[in-house]
Amino acid sequence: MSTSLFHSLEGKNVCFKSLSINDVKEIHSYASDEEVSRFIGWNLMNTLDETHEHIEIMLKRESAGTHLYASIVLKSTQEIIGTAMIFNFDQNANHAEIGYVFHKEYWGKGYGTESVALISDFAFEALNLHKIHASVVDVNIGSARILEKNGYELEGRLKDHYFIEDKYYDALLFGKIETKQN
C-alpha cells in the first residue's frame, strides 16, 4: 500500500503527514471534545494517555496494512486540524471505506471538502480502487454535505444503526465509484 504517498498528499489549504505519537497533544485537542467525537465512532479521549493509546492502535493497524491514517495539517499555520483514514479494504470487490475527523474550530471552512477530495483521488488513482464509501450518522449534516460536494451518492439508510448516548440514530451510506474512462 502507498502509505508514504498518502502521508504526503497536498491540496490548496491542507496537506497530510504521518500520524505520530509526538502529536498527541494536538490530536487530543479534538479527540477529547465531546461534540467532535460524538458521531465519529471513536470513544471520547478523556486523558492524554487515552489519546496516546489510540494513536498507538492506529499506527499498529497502519503497519499491519489494514488501515491508512494521516494527520491533516493546515498549510498556513502547520497546525494539525484533523485525521484522515482509509480502512475496511475489500480486495475481492476492490473497495474501501473512508473517514475523517476535524477539530471543531475548523468546521465549515472547506477543509473537510478539500481533504475528502484528496482522500478520494488517492484511493482511485494510487490504490486503483473501484469504489469508496462512507457511513455517516444521519444527524451529522456537515459530514454528509462534505461527501455530497465530492460526488458521493446517498446509497442507503440503515435504521437505528448507531446507539450513541442512549439514543438510536440511522446510518447514511454514501458511495462513489471510479469513473475514469478505459
PDB file of N, CA and C in Angstrom, residues 39-131:
ATOM      1  N   PHE A  39     -20.102  11.622  16.971  1.00  0.00           N
ATOM      2  CA  PHE A  39     -20.632  10.881  15.824  1.00  0.00           C
ATOM      3  C   PHE A  39     -19.572  10.283  14.910  1.00  0.00           C
ATOM      4  N   ILE A  40     -18.349  10.078  15.405  1.00  0.00           N
ATOM      5  CA  ILE A  40     -17.301   9.586  14.507  1.00  0.00           C
ATOM      6  C   ILE A  40     -16.880   8.150  14.750  1.00  0.00           C
ATOM      7  N   GLY A  41     -17.415   7.519  15.779  1.00  0.00           N
ATOM      8  CA  GLY A  41     -17.056   6.128  16.014  1.00  0.00           C
ATOM      9  C   GLY A  41     -15.823   5.931  16.873  1.00  0.00           C
ATOM     10  N   TRP A  42     -15.250   7.033  17.371  1.00  0.00           N
ATOM     11  CA  TRP A  42     -14.155   6.944  18.333  1.00  0.00           C
ATOM     12  C   TRP A  42     -14.748   7.156  19.708  1.00  0.00           C
ATOM     13  N   ASN A  43     -14.197   6.485  20.688  1.00  0.00           N
ATOM     14  CA  ASN A  43     -14.565   6.800  22.055  1.00  0.00           C
ATOM     15  C   ASN A  43     -13.945   8.143  22.420  1.00  0.00           C
ATOM     16  N   LEU A  44     -14.629   8.882  23.275  1.00  0.00           N
ATOM     17  CA  LEU A  44     -14.098  10.148  23.751  1.00  0.00           C
ATOM     18  C   LEU A  44     -12.795   9.888  24.495  1.00  0.00           C
ATOM     19  N   MET A  45     -11.762  10.638  24.158  1.00  0.00           N
ATOM     20  CA  MET A  45     -10.464  10.505  24.824  1.00  0.00           C
ATOM     21  C   MET A  45     -10.437  11.493  25.986  1.00  0.00           C
ATOM     22  N   ASN A  46     -10.514  10.986  27.199  1.00  0.00           N
ATOM     23  CA  ASN A  46     -10.563  11.865  28.361  1.00  0.00           C
ATOM     24  C   ASN A  46      -9.187  12.331  28.822  1.00  0.00           C
ATOM     25  N   THR A  47      -8.153  11.542  28.543  1.00  0.00           N
ATOM     26  CA  THR A  47      -6.806  11.884  29.005  1.00  0.00           C
ATOM     27  C   THR A  47      -5.820  11.797  27.846  1.00  0.00           C
ATOM     28  N   LEU A  48      -4.681  12.442  28.025  1.00  0.00           N
ATOM     29  CA  LEU A  48      -3.609  12.326  27.029  1.00  0.00           C
ATOM     30  C   LEU A  48      -3.180  10.872  26.876  1.00  0.00           C
ATOM     31  N   ASP A  49      -3.165  10.117  27.972  1.00  0.00           N
ATOM     32  CA  ASP A  49      -2.795   8.696  27.896  1.00  0.00           C
ATOM     33  C   ASP A  49      -3.746   7.920  26.997  1.00  0.00           C
ATOM     34  N   GLU A  50      -5.048   8.190  27.101  1.00  0.00           N
ATOM     35  CA  GLU A  50      -6.021   7.502  26.239  1.00  0.00           C
ATOM     36  C   GLU A  50      -5.785   7.851  24.774  1.00  0.00           C
ATOM     37  N   THR A  51      -5.521   9.111  24.509  1.00  0.00           N
ATOM     38  CA  THR A  51      -5.239   9.526  23.125  1.00  0.00           C
ATOM     39  C   THR A  51      -3.945   8.879  22.635  1.00  0.00           C
ATOM     40  N   HIS A  52      -2.945   8.818  23.484  1.00  0.00           N
ATOM     41  CA  HIS A  52      -1.670   8.173  23.154  1.00  0.00           C
ATOM     42  C   HIS A  52      -1.914   6.712  22.775  1.00  0.00           C
ATOM     43  N   GLU A  53      -2.694   5.996  23.581  1.00  0.00           N
ATOM     44  CA  GLU A  53      -3.013   4.591  23.295  1.00  0.00           C
ATOM     45  C   GLU A  53      -3.754   4.454  21.970  1.00  0.00           C
ATOM     46  N   HIS A  54      -4.699   5.385  21.710  1.00  0.00           N
ATOM     47  CA  HIS A  54      -5.465   5.330  20.464  1.00  0.00           C
ATOM     48  C   HIS A  54      -4.545   5.532  19.254  1.00  0.00           C
ATOM     49  N   ILE A  55      -3.620   6.469  19.359  1.00  0.00           N
ATOM     50  CA  ILE A  55      -2.663   6.689  18.262  1.00  0.00           C
ATOM     51  C   ILE A  55      -1.814   5.442  18.052  1.00  0.00           C
ATOM     52  N   GLU A  56      -1.369   4.809  19.134  1.00  0.00           N
ATOM     53  CA  GLU A  56      -0.590   3.568  19.009  1.00  0.00           C
ATOM     54  C   GLU A  56      -1.382   2.486  18.285  1.00  0.00           C
ATOM     55  N   ILE A  57      -2.669   2.355  18.596  1.00  0.00           N
ATOM     56  CA  ILE A  57      -3.530   1.370  17.915  1.00  0.00           C
ATOM     57  C   ILE A  57      -3.610   1.701  16.429  1.00  0.00           C
ATOM     58  N   MET A  58      -3.804   2.977  16.110  1.00  0.00           N
ATOM     59  CA  MET A  58      -3.884   3.369  14.703  1.00  0.00           C
ATOM     60  C   MET A  58      -2.571   3.073  13.976  1.00  0.00           C
ATOM     61  N   LEU A  59      -1.449   3.350  14.621  1.00  0.00           N
ATOM     62  CA  LEU A  59      -0.143   3.085  13.999  1.00  0.00           C
ATOM     63  C   LEU A  59       0.072   1.585  13.782  1.00  0.00           C
ATOM     64  N   LYS A  60      -0.375   0.754  14.723  1.00  0.00           N
ATOM     65  CA  LYS A  60      -0.272  -0.706  14.550  1.00  0.00           C
ATOM     66  C   LYS A  60      -1.130  -1.181  13.379  1.00  0.00           C
ATOM     67  N   ARG A  61      -2.337  -0.646  13.285  1.00  0.00           N
ATOM     68  CA  ARG A  61      -3.217  -1.012  12.162  1.00  0.00           C
ATOM     69  C   ARG A  61      -2.578  -0.615  10.835  1.00  0.00           C
ATOM     70  N   GLU A  62      -1.993   0.578  10.807  1.00  0.00           N
ATOM     71  CA  GLU A  62      -1.369   1.029   9.569  1.00  0.00           C
ATOM     72  C   GLU A  62      -0.170   0.153   9.206  1.00  0.00           C
ATOM     73  N   SER A  63       0.660  -0.177  10.187  1.00  0.00           N
ATOM     74  CA  SER A  63       1.825  -1.014   9.880  1.00  0.00           C
ATOM     75  C   SER A  63       1.409  -2.436   9.492  1.00  0.00           C
ATOM     76  N   ALA A  64       0.235  -2.876   9.939  1.00  0.00           N
ATOM     77  CA  ALA A  64      -0.280  -4.193   9.544  1.00  0.00           C
ATOM     78  C   ALA A  64      -0.899  -4.165   8.141  1.00  0.00           C
ATOM     79  N   GLY A  65      -1.067  -2.970   7.594  1.00  0.00           N
ATOM     80  CA  GLY A  65      -1.597  -2.845   6.235  1.00  0.00           C
ATOM     81  C   GLY A  65      -3.112  -2.868   6.149  1.00  0.00           C
ATOM     82  N   THR A  66      -3.810  -2.755   7.271  1.00  0.00           N
ATOM     83  CA  THR A  66      -5.274  -2.800   7.233  1.00  0.00           C
ATOM     84  C   THR A  66      -5.908  -1.418   7.187  1.00  0.00           C
ATOM     85  N   HIS A  67      -5.159  -0.392   7.527  1.00  0.00           N
ATOM     86  CA  HIS A  67      -5.671   0.972   7.576  1.00  0.00           C
ATOM     87  C   HIS A  67      -4.605   1.947   7.074  1.00  0.00           C
ATOM     88  N   LEU A  68      -5.061   3.065   6.564  1.00  0.00           N
ATOM     89  CA  LEU A  68      -4.189   4.198   6.272  1.00  0.00           C
ATOM     90  C   LEU A  68      -4.687   5.369   7.095  1.00  0.00           C
ATOM     91  N   TYR A  69      -3.780   6.045   7.766  1.00  0.00           N
ATOM     92  CA  TYR A  69      -4.117   7.217   8.568  1.00  0.00           C
ATOM     93  C   TYR A  69      -3.156   8.348   8.221  1.00  0.00           C
ATOM     94  N   ALA A  70      -3.661   9.565   8.321  1.00  0.00           N
ATOM     95  CA  ALA A  70      -2.796  10.737   8.169  1.00  0.00           C
ATOM     96  C   ALA A  70      -3.347  11.864   9.024  1.00  0.00           C
ATOM     97  N   SER A  71      -2.449  12.657   9.560  1.00  0.00           N
ATOM     98  CA  SER A  71      -2.862  13.891  10.207  1.00  0.00           C
ATOM     99  C   SER A  71      -3.092  14.916   9.108  1.00  0.00           C
ATOM    100  N   ILE A  72      -4.159  15.683   9.255  1.00  0.00           N
ATOM    101  CA  ILE A  72      -4.477  16.746   8.305  1.00  0.00           C
ATOM    102  C   ILE A  72      -3.922  18.045   8.885  1.00  0.00           C
ATOM    103  N   VAL A  73      -3.085  18.715   8.104  1.00  0.00           N
ATOM    104  CA  VAL A  73      -2.362  19.893   8.559  1.00  0.00           C
ATOM    105  C   VAL A  73      -2.828  21.113   7.762  1.00  0.00           C
ATOM    106  N   LEU A  74      -3.123  22.202   8.472  1.00  0.00           N
ATOM    107  CA  LEU A  74      -3.442  23.468   7.823  1.00  0.00           C
ATOM    108  C   LEU A  74      -2.127  24.082   7.349  1.00  0.00           C
ATOM    109  N   LYS A  75      -1.991  24.248   6.046  1.00  0.00           N
ATOM    110  CA  LYS A  75      -0.712  24.687   5.488  1.00  0.00           C
ATOM    111  C   LYS A  75      -0.290  26.068   5.984  1.00  0.00           C
ATOM    112  N   SER A  76      -1.230  26.960   6.189  1.00  0.00           N
ATOM    113  CA  SER A  76      -0.878  28.337   6.563  1.00  0.00           C
ATOM    114  C   SER A  76      -0.277  28.435   7.961  1.00  0.00           C
ATOM    115  N   THR A  77      -0.637  27.504   8.861  1.00  0.00           N
ATOM    116  CA  THR A  77      -0.154  27.586  10.250  1.00  0.00           C
ATOM    117  C   THR A  77       0.632  26.356  10.689  1.00  0.00           C
ATOM    118  N   GLN A  78       0.590  25.291   9.879  1.00  0.00           N
ATOM    119  CA  GLN A  78       1.204  23.995  10.206  1.00  0.00           C
ATOM    120  C   GLN A  78       0.536  23.315  11.401  1.00  0.00           C
ATOM    121  N   GLU A  79      -0.671  23.745  11.763  1.00  0.00           N
ATOM    122  CA  GLU A  79      -1.425  23.108  12.839  1.00  0.00           C
ATOM    123  C   GLU A  79      -2.088  21.825  12.342  1.00  0.00           C
ATOM    124  N   ILE A  80      -2.136  20.818  13.197  1.00  0.00           N
ATOM    125  CA  ILE A  80      -2.904  19.611  12.896  1.00  0.00           C
ATOM    126  C   ILE A  80      -4.359  19.923  13.207  1.00  0.00           C
ATOM    127  N   ILE A  81      -5.221  19.790  12.197  1.00  0.00           N
ATOM    128  CA  ILE A  81      -6.628  20.136  12.377  1.00  0.00           C
ATOM    129  C   ILE A  81      -7.542  18.919  12.288  1.00  0.00           C
ATOM    130  N   GLY A  82      -6.981  17.734  11.977  1.00  0.00           N
ATOM    131  CA  GLY A  82      -7.827  16.558  11.875  1.00  0.00           C
ATOM    132  C   GLY A  82      -7.056  15.306  11.509  1.00  0.00           C
ATOM    133  N   THR A  83      -7.832  14.250  11.277  1.00  0.00           N
ATOM    134  CA  THR A  83      -7.280  12.950  10.896  1.00  0.00           C
ATOM    135  C   THR A  83      -8.066  12.414   9.700  1.00  0.00           C
ATOM    136  N   ALA A  84      -7.343  11.871   8.728  1.00  0.00           N
ATOM    137  CA  ALA A  84      -7.943  11.232   7.549  1.00  0.00           C
ATOM    138  C   ALA A  84      -7.650   9.740   7.613  1.00  0.00           C
ATOM    139  N   MET A  85      -8.573   8.926   7.095  1.00  0.00           N
ATOM    140  CA  MET A  85      -8.348   7.480   7.140  1.00  0.00           C
ATOM    141  C   MET A  85      -9.019   6.753   5.979  1.00  0.00           C
ATOM    142  N   ILE A  86      -8.401   5.639   5.611  1.00  0.00           N
ATOM    143  CA  ILE A  86      -8.984   4.688   4.655  1.00  0.00           C
ATOM    144  C   ILE A  86      -8.856   3.323   5.314  1.00  0.00           C
ATOM    145  N   PHE A  87      -9.950   2.565   5.346  1.00  0.00           N
ATOM    146  CA  PHE A  87      -9.956   1.301   6.081  1.00  0.00           C
ATOM    147  C   PHE A  87     -11.030   0.370   5.510  1.00  0.00           C
ATOM    148  N   ASN A  88     -11.206  -0.770   6.142  1.00  0.00           N
ATOM    149  CA  ASN A  88     -12.168  -1.789   5.680  1.00  0.00           C
ATOM    150  C   ASN A  88     -11.960  -2.123   4.198  1.00  0.00           C
ATOM    151  N   PHE A  89     -10.709  -2.402   3.862  1.00  0.00           N
ATOM    152  CA  PHE A  89     -10.376  -2.766   2.480  1.00  0.00           C
ATOM    153  C   PHE A  89     -10.988  -4.120   2.140  1.00  0.00           C
ATOM    154  N   ASP A  90     -11.584  -4.203   0.972  1.00  0.00           N
ATOM    155  CA  ASP A  90     -12.105  -5.463   0.446  1.00  0.00           C
ATOM    156  C   ASP A  90     -11.374  -5.714  -0.873  1.00  0.00           C
ATOM    157  N   GLN A  91     -10.388  -6.614  -0.830  1.00  0.00           N
ATOM    158  CA  GLN A  91      -9.549  -6.865  -2.009  1.00  0.00           C
ATOM    159  C   GLN A  91     -10.351  -7.477  -3.155  1.00  0.00           C
ATOM    160  N   ASN A  92     -11.316  -8.347  -2.841  1.00  0.00           N
ATOM    161  CA  ASN A  92     -12.107  -9.001  -3.895  1.00  0.00           C
ATOM    162  C   ASN A  92     -12.993  -8.014  -4.643  1.00  0.00           C
ATOM    163  N   ALA A  93     -13.715  -7.195  -3.899  1.00  0.00           N
ATOM    164  CA  ALA A  93     -14.622  -6.237  -4.527  1.00  0.00           C
ATOM    165  C   ALA A  93     -13.915  -4.919  -4.872  1.00  0.00           C
ATOM    166  N   ASN A  94     -12.666  -4.775  -4.418  1.00  0.00           N
ATOM    167  CA  ASN A  94     -11.840  -3.607  -4.727  1.00  0.00           C
ATOM    168  C   ASN A  94     -12.470  -2.300  -4.247  1.00  0.00           C
ATOM    169  N   HIS A  95     -12.855  -2.296  -2.966  1.00  0.00           N
ATOM    170  CA  HIS A  95     -13.367  -1.059  -2.389  1.00  0.00           C
ATOM    171  C   HIS A  95     -12.876  -0.914  -0.958  1.00  0.00           C
ATOM    172  N   ALA A  96     -13.069   0.289  -0.412  1.00  0.00           N
ATOM    173  CA  ALA A  96     -12.667   0.585   0.968  1.00  0.00           C
ATOM    174  C   ALA A  96     -13.542   1.703   1.506  1.00  0.00           C
ATOM    175  N   GLU A  97     -13.468   1.870   2.814  1.00  0.00           N
ATOM    176  CA  GLU A  97     -14.219   2.925   3.484  1.00  0.00           C
ATOM    177  C   GLU A  97     -13.281   4.075   3.808  1.00  0.00           C
ATOM    178  N   ILE A  98     -13.816   5.284   3.773  1.00  0.00           N
ATOM    179  CA  ILE A  98     -13.034   6.451   4.169  1.00  0.00           C
ATOM    180  C   ILE A  98     -13.645   7.070   5.423  1.00  0.00           C
ATOM    181  N   GLY A  99     -12.809   7.811   6.136  1.00  0.00           N
ATOM    182  CA  GLY A  99     -13.289   8.534   7.302  1.00  0.00           C
ATOM    183  C   GLY A  99     -12.433   9.757   7.525  1.00  0.00           C
ATOM    184  N   TYR A 100     -12.939  10.663   8.338  1.00  0.00           N
ATOM    185  CA  TYR A 100     -12.229  11.903   8.608  1.00  0.00           C
ATOM    186  C   TYR A 100     -12.832  12.513   9.858  1.00  0.00           C
ATOM    187  N   VAL A 101     -12.004  13.237  10.575  1.00  0.00           N
ATOM    188  CA  VAL A 101     -12.450  13.951  11.769  1.00  0.00           C
ATOM    189  C   VAL A 101     -11.662  15.254  11.849  1.00  0.00           C
ATOM    190  N   PHE A 102     -12.354  16.326  12.272  1.00  0.00           N
ATOM    191  CA  PHE A 102     -11.723  17.641  12.343  1.00  0.00           C
ATOM    192  C   PHE A 102     -11.987  18.308  13.681  1.00  0.00           C
ATOM    193  N   HIS A 103     -11.007  19.090  14.114  1.00  0.00           N
ATOM    194  CA  HIS A 103     -11.185  19.966  15.263  1.00  0.00           C
ATOM    195  C   HIS A 103     -12.346  20.909  14.921  1.00  0.00           C
ATOM    196  N   LYS A 104     -13.248  21.130  15.861  1.00  0.00           N
ATOM    197  CA  LYS A 104     -14.458  21.906  15.535  1.00  0.00           C
ATOM    198  C   LYS A 104     -14.172  23.362  15.166  1.00  0.00           C
ATOM    199  N   GLU A 105     -13.023  23.903  15.569  1.00  0.00           N
ATOM    200  CA  GLU A 105     -12.662  25.262  15.147  1.00  0.00           C
ATOM    201  C   GLU A 105     -12.527  25.371  13.633  1.00  0.00           C
ATOM    202  N   TYR A 106     -12.366  24.230  12.963  1.00  0.00           N
ATOM    203  CA  TYR A 106     -12.121  24.230  11.518  1.00  0.00           C
ATOM    204  C   TYR A 106     -13.316  23.690  10.726  1.00  0.00           C
ATOM    205  N   TRP A 107     -14.441  23.475  11.390  1.00  0.00           N
ATOM    206  CA  TRP A 107     -15.649  23.045  10.692  1.00  0.00           C
ATOM    207  C   TRP A 107     -16.180  24.192   9.835  1.00  0.00           C
ATOM    208  N   GLY A 108     -16.769  23.830   8.712  1.00  0.00           N
ATOM    209  CA  GLY A 108     -17.446  24.813   7.870  1.00  0.00           C
ATOM    210  C   GLY A 108     -16.535  25.757   7.104  1.00  0.00           C
ATOM    211  N   LYS A 109     -15.272  25.423   6.981  1.00  0.00           N
ATOM    212  CA  LYS A 109     -14.312  26.297   6.289  1.00  0.00           C
ATOM    213  C   LYS A 109     -13.799  25.691   4.975  1.00  0.00           C
ATOM    214  N   GLY A 110     -14.352  24.526   4.591  1.00  0.00           N
ATOM    215  CA  GLY A 110     -13.947  23.908   3.336  1.00  0.00           C
ATOM    216  C   GLY A 110     -12.809  22.908   3.458  1.00  0.00           C
ATOM    217  N   TYR A 111     -12.220  22.794   4.648  1.00  0.00           N
ATOM    218  CA  TYR A 111     -11.082  21.879   4.812  1.00  0.00           C
ATOM    219  C   TYR A 111     -11.515  20.416   4.720  1.00  0.00           C
ATOM    220  N   GLY A 112     -12.706  20.108   5.182  1.00  0.00           N
ATOM    221  CA  GLY A 112     -13.221  18.744   5.073  1.00  0.00           C
ATOM    222  C   GLY A 112     -13.446  18.368   3.620  1.00  0.00           C
ATOM    223  N   THR A 113     -14.054  19.258   2.875  1.00  0.00           N
ATOM    224  CA  THR A 113     -14.307  19.009   1.457  1.00  0.00           C
ATOM    225  C   THR A 113     -12.994  18.804   0.706  1.00  0.00           C
ATOM    226  N   GLU A 114     -12.012  19.648   0.979  1.00  0.00           N
ATOM    227  CA  GLU A 114     -10.708  19.530   0.324  1.00  0.00           C
ATOM    228  C   GLU A 114     -10.018  18.228   0.723  1.00  0.00           C
ATOM    229  N   SER A 115     -10.096  17.859   1.993  1.00  0.00           N
ATOM    230  CA  SER A 115      -9.444  16.635   2.471  1.00  0.00           C
ATOM    231  C   SER A 115     -10.073  15.394   1.865  1.00  0.00           C
ATOM    232  N   VAL A 116     -11.410  15.369   1.777  1.00  0.00           N
ATOM    233  CA  VAL A 116     -12.088  14.212   1.180  1.00  0.00           C
ATOM    234  C   VAL A 116     -11.752  14.111  -0.311  1.00  0.00           C
ATOM    235  N   ALA A 117     -11.579  15.234  -0.978  1.00  0.00           N
ATOM    236  CA  ALA A 117     -11.148  15.203  -2.386  1.00  0.00           C
ATOM    237  C   ALA A 117      -9.766  14.559  -2.493  1.00  0.00           C
ATOM    238  N   LEU A 118      -8.854  14.927  -1.589  1.00  0.00           N
ATOM    239  CA  LEU A 118      -7.510  14.330  -1.600  1.00  0.00           C
ATOM    240  C   LEU A 118      -7.581  12.824  -1.325  1.00  0.00           C
ATOM    241  N   ILE A 119      -8.360  12.433  -0.317  1.00  0.00           N
ATOM    242  CA  ILE A 119      -8.505  11.012   0.021  1.00  0.00           C
ATOM    243  C   ILE A 119      -9.085  10.251  -1.167  1.00  0.00           C
ATOM    244  N   SER A 120     -10.131  10.802  -1.769  1.00  0.00           N
ATOM    245  CA  SER A 120     -10.822  10.127  -2.877  1.00  0.00           C
ATOM    246  C   SER A 120      -9.913   9.964  -4.089  1.00  0.00           C
ATOM    247  N   ASP A 121      -9.235  11.043  -4.469  1.00  0.00           N
ATOM    248  CA  ASP A 121      -8.324  10.958  -5.620  1.00  0.00           C
ATOM    249  C   ASP A 121      -7.238   9.920  -5.364  1.00  0.00           C
ATOM    250  N   PHE A 122      -6.689   9.911  -4.164  1.00  0.00           N
ATOM    251  CA  PHE A 122      -5.660   8.932  -3.806  1.00  0.00           C
ATOM    252  C   PHE A 122      -6.216   7.506  -3.889  1.00  0.00           C
ATOM    253  N   ALA A 123      -7.408   7.298  -3.360  1.00  0.00           N
ATOM    254  CA  ALA A 123      -7.998   5.952  -3.359  1.00  0.00           C
ATOM    255  C   ALA A 123      -8.195   5.424  -4.780  1.00  0.00           C
ATOM    256  N   PHE A 124      -8.626   6.288  -5.679  1.00  0.00           N
ATOM    257  CA  PHE A 124      -8.858   5.850  -7.054  1.00  0.00           C
ATOM    258  C   PHE A 124      -7.565   5.770  -7.861  1.00  0.00           C
ATOM    259  N   GLU A 125      -6.700   6.773  -7.722  1.00  0.00           N
ATOM    260  CA  GLU A 125      -5.516   6.840  -8.574  1.00  0.00           C
ATOM    261  C   GLU A 125      -4.361   5.989  -8.053  1.00  0.00           C
ATOM    262  N   ALA A 126      -4.050   6.069  -6.776  1.00  0.00           N
ATOM    263  CA  ALA A 126      -2.893   5.339  -6.236  1.00  0.00           C
ATOM    264  C   ALA A 126      -3.246   3.915  -5.821  1.00  0.00           C
ATOM    265  N   LEU A 127      -4.441   3.730  -5.270  1.00  0.00           N
ATOM    266  CA  LEU A 127      -4.836   2.387  -4.819  1.00  0.00           C
ATOM    267  C   LEU A 127      -5.648   1.636  -5.872  1.00  0.00           C
ATOM    268  N   ASN A 128      -6.033   2.342  -6.925  1.00  0.00           N
ATOM    269  CA  ASN A 128      -6.826   1.756  -8.010  1.00  0.00           C
ATOM    270  C   ASN A 128      -8.096   1.075  -7.514  1.00  0.00           C
ATOM    271  N   LEU A 129      -8.734   1.687  -6.523  1.00  0.00           N
ATOM    272  CA  LEU A 129      -9.985   1.131  -6.023  1.00  0.00           C
ATOM    273  C   LEU A 129     -11.113   1.397  -7.015  1.00  0.00           C
ATOM    274  N   HIS A 130     -12.078   0.506  -7.047  1.00  0.00           N
ATOM    275  CA  HIS A 130     -13.253   0.678  -7.892  1.00  0.00           C
ATOM    276  C   HIS A 130     -14.288   1.567  -7.204  1.00  0.00           C
ATOM    277  N   LYS A 131     -14.376   1.440  -5.868  1.00  0.00           N
ATOM    278  CA  LYS A 131     -15.388   2.179  -5.122  1.00  0.00           C
ATOM    279  C   LYS A 131     -14.859   2.551  -3.745  1.00  0.00           C
TER     280      LYS A 131
END
